CSV table of C-alpha atoms in Angstrom, one decimal:
chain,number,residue,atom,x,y,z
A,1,UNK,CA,129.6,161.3,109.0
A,2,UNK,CA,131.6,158.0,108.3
A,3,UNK,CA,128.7,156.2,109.4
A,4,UNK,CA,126.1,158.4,107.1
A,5,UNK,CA,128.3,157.8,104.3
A,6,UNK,CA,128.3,153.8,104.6
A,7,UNK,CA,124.4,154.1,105.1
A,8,UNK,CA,124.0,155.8,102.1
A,9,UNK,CA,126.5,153.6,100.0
A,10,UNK,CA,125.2,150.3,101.4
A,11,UNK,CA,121.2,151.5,100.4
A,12,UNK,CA,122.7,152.0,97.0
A,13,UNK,CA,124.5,149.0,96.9
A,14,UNK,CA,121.9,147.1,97.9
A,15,UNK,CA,119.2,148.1,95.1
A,16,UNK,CA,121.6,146.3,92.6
A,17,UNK,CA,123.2,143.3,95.0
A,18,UNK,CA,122.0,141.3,97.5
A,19,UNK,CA,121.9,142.8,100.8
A,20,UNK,CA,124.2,140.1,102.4
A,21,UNK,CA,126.9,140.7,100.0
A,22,UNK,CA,126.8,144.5,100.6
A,23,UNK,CA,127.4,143.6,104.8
A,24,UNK,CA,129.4,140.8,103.8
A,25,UNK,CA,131.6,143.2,101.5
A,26,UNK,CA,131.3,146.2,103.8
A,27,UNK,CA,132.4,143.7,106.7
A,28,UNK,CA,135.8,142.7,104.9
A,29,UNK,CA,136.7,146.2,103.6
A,30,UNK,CA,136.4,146.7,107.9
A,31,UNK,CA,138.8,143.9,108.5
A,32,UNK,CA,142.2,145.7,108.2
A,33,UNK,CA,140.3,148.3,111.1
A,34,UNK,CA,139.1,145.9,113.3
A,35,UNK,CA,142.8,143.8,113.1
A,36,UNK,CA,144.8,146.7,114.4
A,37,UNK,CA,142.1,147.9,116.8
A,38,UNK,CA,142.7,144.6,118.0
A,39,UNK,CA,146.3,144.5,117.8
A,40,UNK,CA,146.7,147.2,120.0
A,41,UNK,CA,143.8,146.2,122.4
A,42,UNK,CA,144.6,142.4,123.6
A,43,UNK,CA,148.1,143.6,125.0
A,44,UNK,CA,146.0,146.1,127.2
A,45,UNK,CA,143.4,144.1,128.5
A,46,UNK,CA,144.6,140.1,128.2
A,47,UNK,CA,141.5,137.9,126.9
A,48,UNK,CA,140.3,135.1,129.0
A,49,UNK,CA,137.9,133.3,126.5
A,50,UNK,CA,134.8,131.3,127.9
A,51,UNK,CA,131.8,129.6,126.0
A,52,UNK,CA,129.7,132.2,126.6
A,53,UNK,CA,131.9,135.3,125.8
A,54,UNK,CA,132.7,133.4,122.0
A,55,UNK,CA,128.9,132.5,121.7
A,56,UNK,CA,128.0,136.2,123.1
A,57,UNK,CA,130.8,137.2,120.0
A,58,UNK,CA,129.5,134.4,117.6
A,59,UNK,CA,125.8,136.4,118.3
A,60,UNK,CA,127.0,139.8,117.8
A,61,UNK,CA,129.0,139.5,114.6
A,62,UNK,CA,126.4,136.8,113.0
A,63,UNK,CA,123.0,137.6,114.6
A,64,UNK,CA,122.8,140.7,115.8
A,65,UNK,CA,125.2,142.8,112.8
A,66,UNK,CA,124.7,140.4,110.2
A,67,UNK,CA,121.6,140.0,109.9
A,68,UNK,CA,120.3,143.0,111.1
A,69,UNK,CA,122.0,144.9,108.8
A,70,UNK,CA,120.8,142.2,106.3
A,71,UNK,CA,117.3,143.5,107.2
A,72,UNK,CA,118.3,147.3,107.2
A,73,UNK,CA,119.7,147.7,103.6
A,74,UNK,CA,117.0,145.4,102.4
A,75,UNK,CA,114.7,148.3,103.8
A,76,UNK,CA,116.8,150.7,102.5
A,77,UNK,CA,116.7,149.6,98.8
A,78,UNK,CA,112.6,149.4,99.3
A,79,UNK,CA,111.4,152.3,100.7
A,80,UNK,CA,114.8,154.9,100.0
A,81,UNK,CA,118.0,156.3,101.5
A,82,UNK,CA,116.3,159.9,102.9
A,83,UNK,CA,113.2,158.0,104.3
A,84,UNK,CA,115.3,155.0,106.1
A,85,UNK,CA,117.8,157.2,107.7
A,86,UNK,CA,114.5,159.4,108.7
A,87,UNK,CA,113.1,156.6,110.8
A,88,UNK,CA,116.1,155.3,112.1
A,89,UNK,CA,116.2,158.4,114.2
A,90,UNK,CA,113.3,156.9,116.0
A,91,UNK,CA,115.7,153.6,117.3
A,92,UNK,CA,116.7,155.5,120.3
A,93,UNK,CA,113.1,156.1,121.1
A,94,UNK,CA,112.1,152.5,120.7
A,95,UNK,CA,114.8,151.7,122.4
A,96,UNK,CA,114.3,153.8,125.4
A,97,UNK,CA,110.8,152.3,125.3
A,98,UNK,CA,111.6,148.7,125.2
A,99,UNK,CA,113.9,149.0,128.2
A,100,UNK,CA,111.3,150.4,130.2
A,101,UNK,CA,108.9,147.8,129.1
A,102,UNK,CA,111.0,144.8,129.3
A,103,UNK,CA,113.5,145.5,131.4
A,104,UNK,CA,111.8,148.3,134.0
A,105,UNK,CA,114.8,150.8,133.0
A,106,UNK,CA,113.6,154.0,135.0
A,107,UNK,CA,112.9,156.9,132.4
A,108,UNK,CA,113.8,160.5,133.5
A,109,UNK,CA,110.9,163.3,132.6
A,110,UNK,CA,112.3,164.5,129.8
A,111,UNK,CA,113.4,161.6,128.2
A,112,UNK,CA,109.5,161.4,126.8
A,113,UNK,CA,109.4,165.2,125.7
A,114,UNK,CA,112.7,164.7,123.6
A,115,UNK,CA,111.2,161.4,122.2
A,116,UNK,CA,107.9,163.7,121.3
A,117,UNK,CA,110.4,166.3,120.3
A,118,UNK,CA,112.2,163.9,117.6
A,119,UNK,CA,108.8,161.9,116.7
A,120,UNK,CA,107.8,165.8,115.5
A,121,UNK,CA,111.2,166.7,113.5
A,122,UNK,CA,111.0,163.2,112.3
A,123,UNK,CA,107.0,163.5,111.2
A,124,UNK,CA,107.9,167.2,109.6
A,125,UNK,CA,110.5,166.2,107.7
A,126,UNK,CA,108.9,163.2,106.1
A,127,UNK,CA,105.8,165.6,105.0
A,128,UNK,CA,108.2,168.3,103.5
A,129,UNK,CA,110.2,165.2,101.4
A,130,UNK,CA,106.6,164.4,100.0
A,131,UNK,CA,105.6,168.3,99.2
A,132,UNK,CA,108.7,169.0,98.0
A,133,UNK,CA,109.2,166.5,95.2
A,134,UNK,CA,108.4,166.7,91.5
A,135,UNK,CA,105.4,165.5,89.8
A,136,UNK,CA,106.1,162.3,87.8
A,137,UNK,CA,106.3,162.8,84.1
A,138,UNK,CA,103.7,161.0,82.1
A,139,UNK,CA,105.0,158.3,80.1
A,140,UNK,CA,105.6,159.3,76.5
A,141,UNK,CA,105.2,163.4,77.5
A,142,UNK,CA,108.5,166.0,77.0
A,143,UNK,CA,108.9,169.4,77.9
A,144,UNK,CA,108.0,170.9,80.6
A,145,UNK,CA,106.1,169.7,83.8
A,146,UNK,CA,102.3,170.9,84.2
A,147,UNK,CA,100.9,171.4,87.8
């Protein structure tokens, strides 16, 4: 739900600001988090840094969040809240597919009937948003709407 909630604030956000400012902002607010997440954690498991665990970090914070997230809300602010978090319920599925293609994960059977299952919920529930919304209002008309 946390994570819903930041979606939705971050696609609102980013209709009036720049998307990198809403990461950038939503990334500091996360700071006092991620501090005593890491406070408690290096004591636990001792960090031995190498050039290619800080680049690996340097990726995911920069490349990878970042800018992907960058991407995301700037989708969000085009095409809507309800119809981004509608299609980001097919990222596992491309995800499942792009392991098998690029990486030969193996793939159970039912891995591609619940990807067919979710394509369906995902295709249904687009068509009801679309039925289920009100006509625009002509420009200059009151009262109320005519079918």
């Amino acid at each position: 739900l946390v994570c819903a909630a930041g979606y939705t604030e971050g696609g609102r956000l980013a209709r009036v600001m720049p998307g990198w400012q809403v990461i950038g902002w939503a990334l500091i607010l996360c700071l006092p988090l991620a501090v005593a997440g890491s406070a408690v954690a290096v004591p636990l498991e001792p960090v031995h840094l190498t050039a290619h665990g800080v680049l690996g970090l340097v990726w995911v914070a920069a490349g990878s969040t970042f800018f992907g997230l960058f991407v995301w809300y700037k989708g969000m602010a085009g095409i809507g809240v309800p119809r981004a978090s509608q299609l980001q319920l097919a990222q596992p599925l491309l995800t499942l597919a792009w392991s098998f293609l690029l990486l030969g994960e193996e793939v159970s059977a039912a891995a591609p009937l619940a990807a067919v299952a979710v394509l369906v919920c995902i295709a249904a529930t687009q068509r009801t948003g679309r039925r289920g919304r009100a006509a625009p209002r002509p420009a200059g008309e009151t009262g109320p709407l005519r079918s």
